[in-house]
Amino acid sequence: MASNARSRETEIVVNFRSLIELNYTSHMTIPDYAEKLHISTSKLNRICKSLLNDSPKAIAHQRLITEAKRRLIYTTQTIDEIALHLGFKDSAYFCRFFKLATNTTPTLFKQQSNIN
């Protein structure tokens, strides 16, 4: 029985990650994700912490940061364009979000990435 429950939790995590991949630029809330998965927000939180050692919000934010880094390194898009593409209405908010997650600004990250 415990194996069955673990299998169901793994399926939820896989589906959660798929939903993030499809929706990360729309900045869905965690309750929205939980609703789409047909589970409670607290259950999603518990499963993510148990299997992924992180909160659902942190996991969703990490996908945004990964895409931001990829675009900063591999495209010629401006920070304003990247922010807009990632669903931020304000590039200043995107810059604060990025700095909070990475301890560096998007501009500095881009400059350091181009040096290496």
mmCIF file of N, CA and C in Angstrom:
data_model
loop_
_atom_site.group_PDB
_atom_site.id
_atom_site.type_symbol
_atom_site.label_atom_id
_atom_site.label_comp_id
_atom_site.label_asym_id
_atom_site.label_seq_id
_atom_site.Cartn_x
_atom_site.Cartn_y
_atom_site.Cartn_z
ATOM 1 N N MET A 1 0.822 -1.202 0.000
ATOM 2 C CA MET A 1 0.000 0.000 0.000
ATOM 3 C C MET A 1 0.862 1.261 0.000
ATOM 4 N N ALA A 2 1.913 1.274 0.796
ATOM 5 C CA ALA A 2 2.797 2.437 0.839
ATOM 6 C C ALA A 2 3.447 2.669 -0.523
ATOM 7 N N SER A 3 3.755 1.604 -1.216
ATOM 8 C CA SER A 3 4.348 1.702 -2.543
ATOM 9 C C SER A 3 3.364 2.334 -3.528
ATOM 10 N N ASN A 4 2.095 1.971 -3.400
ATOM 11 C CA ASN A 4 1.051 2.546 -4.244
ATOM 12 C C ASN A 4 0.908 4.047 -4.012
ATOM 13 N N ALA A 5 0.954 4.450 -2.748
ATOM 14 C CA ALA A 5 0.846 5.872 -2.405
ATOM 15 C C ALA A 5 2.047 6.637 -2.951
ATOM 16 N N ARG A 6 3.238 6.054 -2.831
ATOM 17 C CA ARG A 6 4.454 6.696 -3.328
ATOM 18 C C ARG A 6 4.392 6.835 -4.847
ATOM 19 N N SER A 7 3.859 5.816 -5.504
ATOM 20 C CA SER A 7 3.716 5.859 -6.951
ATOM 21 C C SER A 7 2.753 6.981 -7.366
ATOM 22 N N ARG A 8 1.667 7.135 -6.635
ATOM 23 C CA ARG A 8 0.698 8.208 -6.910
ATOM 24 C C ARG A 8 1.343 9.579 -6.687
ATOM 25 N N GLU A 9 2.126 9.703 -5.635
ATOM 26 C CA GLU A 9 2.813 10.969 -5.363
ATOM 27 C C GLU A 9 3.819 11.295 -6.457
ATOM 28 N N THR A 10 4.520 10.283 -6.939
ATOM 29 C CA THR A 10 5.477 10.487 -8.031
ATOM 30 C C THR A 10 4.743 10.949 -9.286
ATOM 31 N N GLU A 11 3.593 10.357 -9.549
ATOM 32 C CA GLU A 11 2.775 10.754 -10.699
ATOM 33 C C GLU A 11 2.327 12.213 -10.557
ATOM 34 N N ILE A 12 1.959 12.626 -9.363
ATOM 35 C CA ILE A 12 1.553 14.011 -9.119
ATOM 36 C C ILE A 12 2.719 14.960 -9.393
ATOM 37 N N VAL A 13 3.917 14.599 -8.932
ATOM 38 C CA VAL A 13 5.097 15.441 -9.157
ATOM 39 C C VAL A 13 5.392 15.557 -10.655
ATOM 40 N N VAL A 14 5.311 14.454 -11.366
ATOM 41 C CA VAL A 14 5.554 14.478 -12.815
ATOM 42 C C VAL A 14 4.529 15.385 -13.503
ATOM 43 N N ASN A 15 3.270 15.249 -13.109
ATOM 44 C CA ASN A 15 2.220 16.091 -13.693
ATOM 45 C C ASN A 15 2.395 17.560 -13.306
ATOM 46 N N PHE A 16 2.814 17.808 -12.073
ATOM 47 C CA PHE A 16 3.071 19.176 -11.625
ATOM 48 C C PHE A 16 4.177 19.815 -12.463
ATOM 49 N N ARG A 17 5.265 19.087 -12.661
ATOM 50 C CA ARG A 17 6.368 19.606 -13.476
ATOM 51 C C ARG A 17 5.920 19.856 -14.918
ATOM 52 N N SER A 18 5.073 18.998 -15.450
ATOM 53 C CA SER A 18 4.553 19.192 -16.809
ATOM 54 C C SER A 18 3.697 20.453 -16.883
ATOM 55 N N LEU A 19 2.860 20.645 -15.869
ATOM 56 C CA LEU A 19 2.042 21.863 -15.823
ATOM 57 C C LEU A 19 2.907 23.108 -15.733
ATOM 58 N N ILE A 20 3.965 23.045 -14.940
ATOM 59 C CA ILE A 20 4.892 24.185 -14.843
ATOM 60 C C ILE A 20 5.489 24.470 -16.220
ATOM 61 N N GLU A 21 5.924 23.420 -16.887
ATOM 62 C CA GLU A 21 6.543 23.589 -18.205
ATOM 63 C C GLU A 21 5.584 24.261 -19.187
ATOM 64 N N LEU A 22 4.336 23.908 -19.107
ATOM 65 C CA LEU A 22 3.339 24.476 -20.017
ATOM 66 C C LEU A 22 2.903 25.888 -19.626
ATOM 67 N N ASN A 23 3.032 26.237 -18.350
ATOM 68 C CA ASN A 23 2.420 27.472 -17.847
ATOM 69 C C ASN A 23 3.354 28.431 -17.117
ATOM 70 N N TYR A 24 4.658 28.190 -17.123
ATOM 71 C CA TYR A 24 5.529 29.002 -16.269
ATOM 72 C C TYR A 24 5.507 30.488 -16.617
ATOM 73 N N THR A 25 5.218 30.825 -17.852
ATOM 74 C CA THR A 25 5.192 32.250 -18.206
ATOM 75 C C THR A 25 3.879 32.932 -17.818
ATOM 76 N N SER A 26 2.897 32.144 -17.398
ATOM 77 C CA SER A 26 1.618 32.747 -16.999
ATOM 78 C C SER A 26 1.550 33.013 -15.497
ATOM 79 N N HIS A 27 2.573 32.598 -14.761
ATOM 80 C CA HIS A 27 2.668 32.863 -13.321
ATOM 81 C C HIS A 27 1.429 32.358 -12.568
ATOM 82 N N MET A 28 1.038 31.135 -12.859
ATOM 83 C CA MET A 28 -0.093 30.539 -12.143
ATOM 84 C C MET A 28 0.235 30.450 -10.653
ATOM 85 N N THR A 29 -0.788 30.540 -9.842
ATOM 86 C CA THR A 29 -0.591 30.394 -8.398
ATOM 87 C C THR A 29 -0.523 28.902 -8.053
ATOM 88 N N ILE A 30 0.010 28.618 -6.887
ATOM 89 C CA ILE A 30 0.078 27.229 -6.443
ATOM 90 C C ILE A 30 -1.331 26.647 -6.258
ATOM 91 N N PRO A 31 -2.283 27.399 -5.716
ATOM 92 C CA PRO A 31 -3.648 26.857 -5.680
ATOM 93 C C PRO A 31 -4.198 26.519 -7.079
ATOM 94 N N ASP A 32 -3.825 27.295 -8.091
ATOM 95 C CA ASP A 32 -4.246 26.987 -9.465
ATOM 96 C C ASP A 32 -3.658 25.653 -9.928
ATOM 97 N N TYR A 33 -2.370 25.457 -9.659
ATOM 98 C CA TYR A 33 -1.730 24.184 -10.019
ATOM 99 C C TYR A 33 -2.400 23.032 -9.282
ATOM 100 N N ALA A 34 -2.634 23.195 -7.989
ATOM 101 C CA ALA A 34 -3.256 22.134 -7.186
ATOM 102 C C ALA A 34 -4.638 21.791 -7.745
ATOM 103 N N GLU A 35 -5.390 22.817 -8.110
ATOM 104 C CA GLU A 35 -6.726 22.581 -8.674
ATOM 105 C C GLU A 35 -6.643 21.762 -9.954
ATOM 106 N N LYS A 36 -5.696 22.102 -10.814
ATOM 107 C CA LYS A 36 -5.529 21.353 -12.070
ATOM 108 C C LYS A 36 -5.103 19.907 -11.812
ATOM 109 N N LEU A 37 -4.405 19.682 -10.708
ATOM 110 C CA LEU A 37 -3.972 18.329 -10.344
ATOM 111 C C LEU A 37 -5.032 17.585 -9.530
ATOM 112 N N HIS A 38 -6.113 18.282 -9.198
ATOM 113 C CA HIS A 38 -7.214 17.707 -8.414
ATOM 114 C C HIS A 38 -6.771 17.274 -7.023
ATOM 115 N N ILE A 39 -5.926 18.107 -6.418
ATOM 116 C CA ILE A 39 -5.490 17.869 -5.044
ATOM 117 C C ILE A 39 -5.506 19.207 -4.300
ATOM 118 N N SER A 40 -5.357 19.149 -2.992
ATOM 119 C CA SER A 40 -5.324 20.386 -2.204
ATOM 120 C C SER A 40 -3.938 21.022 -2.301
ATOM 121 N N THR A 41 -3.902 22.300 -2.021
ATOM 122 C CA THR A 41 -2.628 23.020 -1.999
ATOM 123 C C THR A 41 -1.697 22.419 -0.946
ATOM 124 N N SER A 42 -2.243 22.083 0.207
ATOM 125 C CA SER A 42 -1.396 21.517 1.272
ATOM 126 C C SER A 42 -0.835 20.156 0.870
ATOM 127 N N LYS A 43 -1.621 19.360 0.137
ATOM 128 C CA LYS A 43 -1.102 18.062 -0.325
ATOM 129 C C LYS A 43 0.006 18.271 -1.349
ATOM 130 N N LEU A 44 -0.166 19.217 -2.260
ATOM 131 C CA LEU A 44 0.884 19.511 -3.244
ATOM 132 C C LEU A 44 2.150 19.967 -2.527
ATOM 133 N N ASN A 45 1.979 20.813 -1.542
ATOM 134 C CA ASN A 45 3.122 21.295 -0.767
ATOM 135 C C ASN A 45 3.835 20.133 -0.071
ATOM 136 N N ARG A 46 3.069 19.266 0.571
ATOM 137 C CA ARG A 46 3.649 18.127 1.297
ATOM 138 C C ARG A 46 4.400 17.194 0.344
ATOM 139 N N ILE A 47 3.798 16.893 -0.802
ATOM 140 C CA ILE A 47 4.417 15.979 -1.770
ATOM 141 C C ILE A 47 5.706 16.581 -2.328
ATOM 142 N N CYS A 48 5.680 17.852 -2.681
ATOM 143 C CA CYS A 48 6.882 18.501 -3.226
ATOM 144 C C CYS A 48 8.008 18.526 -2.196
ATOM 145 N N LYS A 49 7.664 18.860 -0.961
ATOM 146 C CA LYS A 49 8.697 18.884 0.081
ATOM 147 C C LYS A 49 9.250 17.489 0.325
ATOM 148 N N SER A 50 8.386 16.489 0.280
ATOM 149 C CA SER A 50 8.794 15.113 0.527
ATOM 150 C C SER A 50 9.662 14.547 -0.605
ATOM 151 N N LEU A 51 9.222 14.741 -1.843
ATOM 152 C CA LEU A 51 9.923 14.127 -2.975
ATOM 153 C C LEU A 51 10.982 15.021 -3.617
ATOM 154 N N LEU A 52 10.786 16.331 -3.551
ATOM 155 C CA LEU A 52 11.704 17.247 -4.235
ATOM 156 C C LEU A 52 12.479 18.150 -3.276
ATOM 157 N N ASN A 53 12.189 18.040 -1.995
ATOM 158 C CA ASN A 53 12.859 18.851 -0.972
ATOM 159 C C ASN A 53 12.717 20.347 -1.206
ATOM 160 N N ASP A 54 11.591 20.740 -1.776
ATOM 161 C CA ASP A 54 11.358 22.165 -1.995
ATOM 162 C C ASP A 54 9.863 22.432 -2.065
ATOM 163 N N SER A 55 9.504 23.694 -1.950
ATOM 164 C CA SER A 55 8.092 24.069 -2.019
ATOM 165 C C SER A 55 7.654 24.145 -3.484
ATOM 166 N N PRO A 56 6.369 23.985 -3.741
ATOM 167 C CA PRO A 56 5.883 24.136 -5.121
ATOM 168 C C PRO A 56 6.221 25.505 -5.710
ATOM 169 N N LYS A 57 6.117 26.534 -4.889
ATOM 170 C CA LYS A 57 6.417 27.887 -5.368
ATOM 171 C C LYS A 57 7.879 28.001 -5.794
ATOM 172 N N ALA A 58 8.782 27.445 -4.989
ATOM 173 C CA ALA A 58 10.209 27.484 -5.326
ATOM 174 C C ALA A 58 10.489 26.711 -6.614
ATOM 175 N N ILE A 59 9.798 25.606 -6.807
ATOM 176 C CA ILE A 59 9.989 24.799 -8.012
ATOM 177 C C ILE A 59 9.509 25.569 -9.247
ATOM 178 N N ALA A 60 8.359 26.211 -9.134
ATOM 179 C CA ALA A 60 7.843 27.014 -10.252
ATOM 180 C C ALA A 60 8.767 28.195 -10.544
ATOM 181 N N HIS A 61 9.242 28.842 -9.490
ATOM 182 C CA HIS A 61 10.152 29.978 -9.674
ATOM 183 C C HIS A 61 11.474 29.531 -10.295
ATOM 184 N N GLN A 62 11.941 28.342 -9.923
ATOM 185 C CA GLN A 62 13.207 27.852 -10.482
ATOM 186 C C GLN A 62 13.098 27.676 -11.989
ATOM 187 N N ARG A 63 11.926 27.285 -12.472
ATOM 188 C CA ARG A 63 11.753 27.133 -13.920
ATOM 189 C C ARG A 63 11.860 28.486 -14.614
ATOM 190 N N LEU A 64 11.289 29.516 -14.011
ATOM 191 C CA LEU A 64 11.417 30.867 -14.559
ATOM 192 C C LEU A 64 12.872 31.309 -14.586
ATOM 193 N N ILE A 65 13.592 31.056 -13.500
ATOM 194 C CA ILE A 65 15.003 31.454 -13.418
ATOM 195 C C ILE A 65 15.840 30.698 -14.449
ATOM 196 N N THR A 66 15.580 29.415 -14.611
ATOM 197 C CA THR A 66 16.321 28.621 -15.603
ATOM 198 C C THR A 66 16.128 29.194 -17.000
ATOM 199 N N GLU A 67 14.889 29.544 -17.333
ATOM 200 C CA GLU A 67 14.623 30.116 -18.652
ATOM 201 C C GLU A 67 15.239 31.502 -18.784
ATOM 202 N N ALA A 68 15.182 32.287 -17.730
ATOM 203 C CA ALA A 68 15.804 33.618 -17.764
ATOM 204 C C ALA A 68 17.307 33.489 -18.021
ATOM 205 N N LYS A 69 17.964 32.601 -17.302
ATOM 206 C CA LYS A 69 19.412 32.396 -17.499
ATOM 207 C C LYS A 69 19.704 31.951 -18.928
ATOM 208 N N ARG A 70 18.912 31.010 -19.430
ATOM 209 C CA ARG A 70 19.120 30.515 -20.791
ATOM 210 C C ARG A 70 19.009 31.651 -21.802
ATOM 211 N N ARG A 71 17.999 32.482 -21.634
ATOM 212 C CA ARG A 71 17.814 33.600 -22.564
ATOM 213 C C ARG A 71 18.910 34.654 -22.416
ATOM 214 N N LEU A 72 19.354 34.887 -21.194
ATOM 215 C CA LEU A 72 20.431 35.862 -20.976
ATOM 216 C C LEU A 72 21.732 35.393 -21.619
ATOM 217 N N ILE A 73 21.975 34.095 -21.575
ATOM 218 C CA ILE A 73 23.227 33.559 -22.114
ATOM 219 C C ILE A 73 23.166 33.371 -23.627
ATOM 220 N N TYR A 74 22.075 32.796 -24.123
ATOM 221 C CA TYR A 74 22.056 32.307 -25.499
ATOM 222 C C TYR A 74 21.280 33.159 -26.498
ATOM 223 N N THR A 75 20.675 34.252 -26.047
ATOM 224 C CA THR A 75 19.955 35.094 -27.006
ATOM 225 C C THR A 75 20.503 36.523 -26.937
ATOM 226 N N THR A 76 20.101 37.312 -27.892
ATOM 227 C CA THR A 76 20.468 38.727 -27.880
ATOM 228 C C THR A 76 19.313 39.589 -27.375
ATOM 229 N N GLN A 77 18.307 38.944 -26.788
ATOM 230 C CA GLN A 77 17.169 39.693 -26.260
ATOM 231 C C GLN A 77 17.623 40.643 -25.151
ATOM 232 N N THR A 78 16.957 41.776 -25.091
ATOM 233 C CA THR A 78 17.211 42.711 -23.993
ATOM 234 C C THR A 78 16.548 42.180 -22.725
ATOM 235 N N ILE A 79 16.912 42.747 -21.607
ATOM 236 C CA ILE A 79 16.297 42.349 -20.340
ATOM 237 C C ILE A 79 14.802 42.654 -20.378
ATOM 238 N N ASP A 80 14.414 43.775 -20.964
ATOM 239 C CA ASP A 80 12.997 44.097 -21.109
ATOM 240 C C ASP A 80 12.258 43.026 -21.922
ATOM 241 N N GLU A 81 12.861 42.584 -23.018
ATOM 242 C CA GLU A 81 12.247 41.548 -23.859
ATOM 243 C C GLU A 81 12.138 40.223 -23.119
ATOM 244 N N ILE A 82 13.176 39.857 -22.388
ATOM 245 C CA ILE A 82 13.161 38.611 -21.611
ATOM 246 C C ILE A 82 12.075 38.685 -20.539
ATOM 247 N N ALA A 83 12.030 39.799 -19.839
ATOM 248 C CA ALA A 83 11.013 39.976 -18.789
ATOM 249 C C ALA A 83 9.615 39.824 -19.373
ATOM 250 N N LEU A 84 9.366 40.460 -20.494
ATOM 251 C CA LEU A 84 8.056 40.387 -21.145
ATOM 252 C C LEU A 84 7.744 38.951 -21.579
ATOM 253 N N HIS A 85 8.720 38.290 -22.198
ATOM 254 C CA HIS A 85 8.529 36.907 -22.648
ATOM 255 C C HIS A 85 8.205 35.978 -21.472
ATOM 256 N N LEU A 86 8.801 36.239 -20.316
ATOM 257 C CA LEU A 86 8.592 35.393 -19.144
ATOM 258 C C LEU A 86 7.341 35.776 -18.349
ATOM 259 N N GLY A 87 6.584 36.717 -18.864
ATOM 260 C CA GLY A 87 5.314 37.049 -18.242
ATOM 261 C C GLY A 87 5.369 38.139 -17.189
ATOM 262 N N PHE A 88 6.484 38.826 -17.090
ATOM 263 C CA PHE A 88 6.591 39.939 -16.143
ATOM 264 C C PHE A 88 6.109 41.209 -16.845
ATOM 265 N N LYS A 89 5.207 41.918 -16.235
ATOM 266 C CA LYS A 89 4.686 43.155 -16.829
ATOM 267 C C LYS A 89 5.654 44.315 -16.633
ATOM 268 N N ASP A 90 6.591 44.139 -15.722
ATOM 269 C CA ASP A 90 7.529 45.201 -15.357
ATOM 270 C C ASP A 90 8.932 44.612 -15.285
ATOM 271 N N SER A 91 9.852 45.122 -16.096
ATOM 272 C CA SER A 91 11.203 44.569 -16.090
ATOM 273 C C SER A 91 11.924 44.836 -14.761
ATOM 274 N N ALA A 92 11.537 45.896 -14.056
ATOM 275 C CA ALA A 92 12.145 46.152 -12.740
ATOM 276 C C ALA A 92 11.778 45.032 -11.765
ATOM 277 N N TYR A 93 10.531 44.568 -11.830
ATOM 278 C CA TYR A 93 10.126 43.450 -10.966
ATOM 279 C C TYR A 93 10.883 42.181 -11.360
ATOM 280 N N PHE A 94 11.035 41.949 -12.670
ATOM 281 C CA PHE A 94 11.814 40.802 -13.128
ATOM 282 C C PHE A 94 13.237 40.866 -12.576
ATOM 283 N N CYS A 95 13.849 42.043 -12.621
ATOM 284 C CA CYS A 95 15.224 42.197 -12.120
ATOM 285 C C CYS A 95 15.305 41.899 -10.623
ATOM 286 N N ARG A 96 14.324 42.363 -9.848
ATOM 287 C CA ARG A 96 14.291 42.067 -8.408
ATOM 288 C C ARG A 96 14.099 40.559 -8.175
ATOM 289 N N PHE A 97 13.186 39.953 -8.929
ATOM 290 C CA PHE A 97 12.933 38.517 -8.838
ATOM 291 C C PHE A 97 14.207 37.728 -9.141
ATOM 292 N N PHE A 98 14.893 38.105 -10.216
ATOM 293 C CA PHE A 98 16.123 37.417 -10.630
ATOM 294 C C PHE A 98 17.208 37.574 -9.565
ATOM 295 N N LYS A 99 17.384 38.792 -9.067
ATOM 296 C CA LYS A 99 18.426 39.047 -8.069
ATOM 297 C C LYS A 99 18.147 38.287 -6.766
ATOM 298 N N LEU A 100 16.908 38.243 -6.356
ATOM 299 C CA LEU A 100 16.548 37.517 -5.147
ATOM 300 C C LEU A 100 16.883 36.031 -5.286
ATOM 301 N N ALA A 101 16.667 35.483 -6.470
ATOM 302 C CA ALA A 101 16.898 34.055 -6.703
ATOM 303 C C ALA A 101 18.366 33.708 -6.949
ATOM 304 N N THR A 102 19.129 34.647 -7.513
ATOM 305 C CA THR A 102 20.496 34.317 -7.952
ATOM 306 C C THR A 102 21.597 35.124 -7.261
ATOM 307 N N ASN A 103 21.207 36.110 -6.494
ATOM 308 C CA ASN A 103 22.165 37.017 -5.843
ATOM 309 C C ASN A 103 22.991 37.835 -6.827
ATOM 310 N N THR A 104 22.483 37.995 -8.035
ATOM 311 C CA THR A 104 23.127 38.863 -9.013
ATOM 312 C C THR A 104 22.040 39.454 -9.912
ATOM 313 N N THR A 105 22.364 40.531 -10.583
ATOM 314 C CA THR A 105 21.393 41.143 -11.483
ATOM 315 C C THR A 105 21.430 40.438 -12.844
ATOM 316 N N PRO A 106 20.359 40.536 -13.620
ATOM 317 C CA PRO A 106 20.390 39.951 -14.962
ATOM 318 C C PRO A 106 21.525 40.526 -15.819
ATOM 319 N N THR A 107 21.750 41.816 -15.705
ATOM 320 C CA THR A 107 22.822 42.456 -16.484
ATOM 321 C C THR A 107 24.182 41.873 -16.116
ATOM 322 N N LEU A 108 24.470 41.793 -14.830
ATOM 323 C CA LEU A 108 25.746 41.234 -14.384
ATOM 324 C C LEU A 108 25.865 39.772 -14.763
ATOM 325 N N PHE A 109 24.787 39.008 -14.627
ATOM 326 C CA PHE A 109 24.806 37.601 -15.012
ATOM 327 C C PHE A 109 25.149 37.455 -16.492
ATOM 328 N N LYS A 110 24.535 38.283 -17.329
ATOM 329 C CA LYS A 110 24.787 38.232 -18.761
ATOM 330 C C LYS A 110 26.242 38.597 -19.070
ATOM 331 N N GLN A 111 26.742 39.634 -18.417
ATOM 332 C CA GLN A 111 28.134 40.039 -18.644
ATOM 333 C C GLN A 111 29.104 38.938 -18.212
ATOM 334 N N GLN A 112 28.873 38.342 -17.048
ATOM 335 C CA GLN A 112 29.770 37.289 -16.551
ATOM 336 C C GLN A 112 29.693 36.041 -17.420
ATOM 337 N N SER A 113 28.530 35.754 -17.953
ATOM 338 C CA SER A 113 28.365 34.571 -18.817
ATOM 339 C C SER A 113 29.074 34.757 -20.147
ATOM 340 N N ASN A 114 29.123 35.989 -20.643
ATOM 341 C CA ASN A 114 29.786 36.253 -21.924
ATOM 342 C C ASN A 114 31.306 36.255 -21.792
ATOM 343 N N ILE A 115 31.808 36.424 -20.578
ATOM 344 C CA ILE A 115 33.249 36.427 -20.356
ATOM 345 C C ILE A 115 33.812 35.008 -20.426
ATOM 346 N N ASN A 116 33.064 34.063 -19.847
ATOM 347 C CA ASN A 116 33.568 32.683 -19.735
ATOM 348 C C ASN A 116 33.521 31.944 -21.040
#
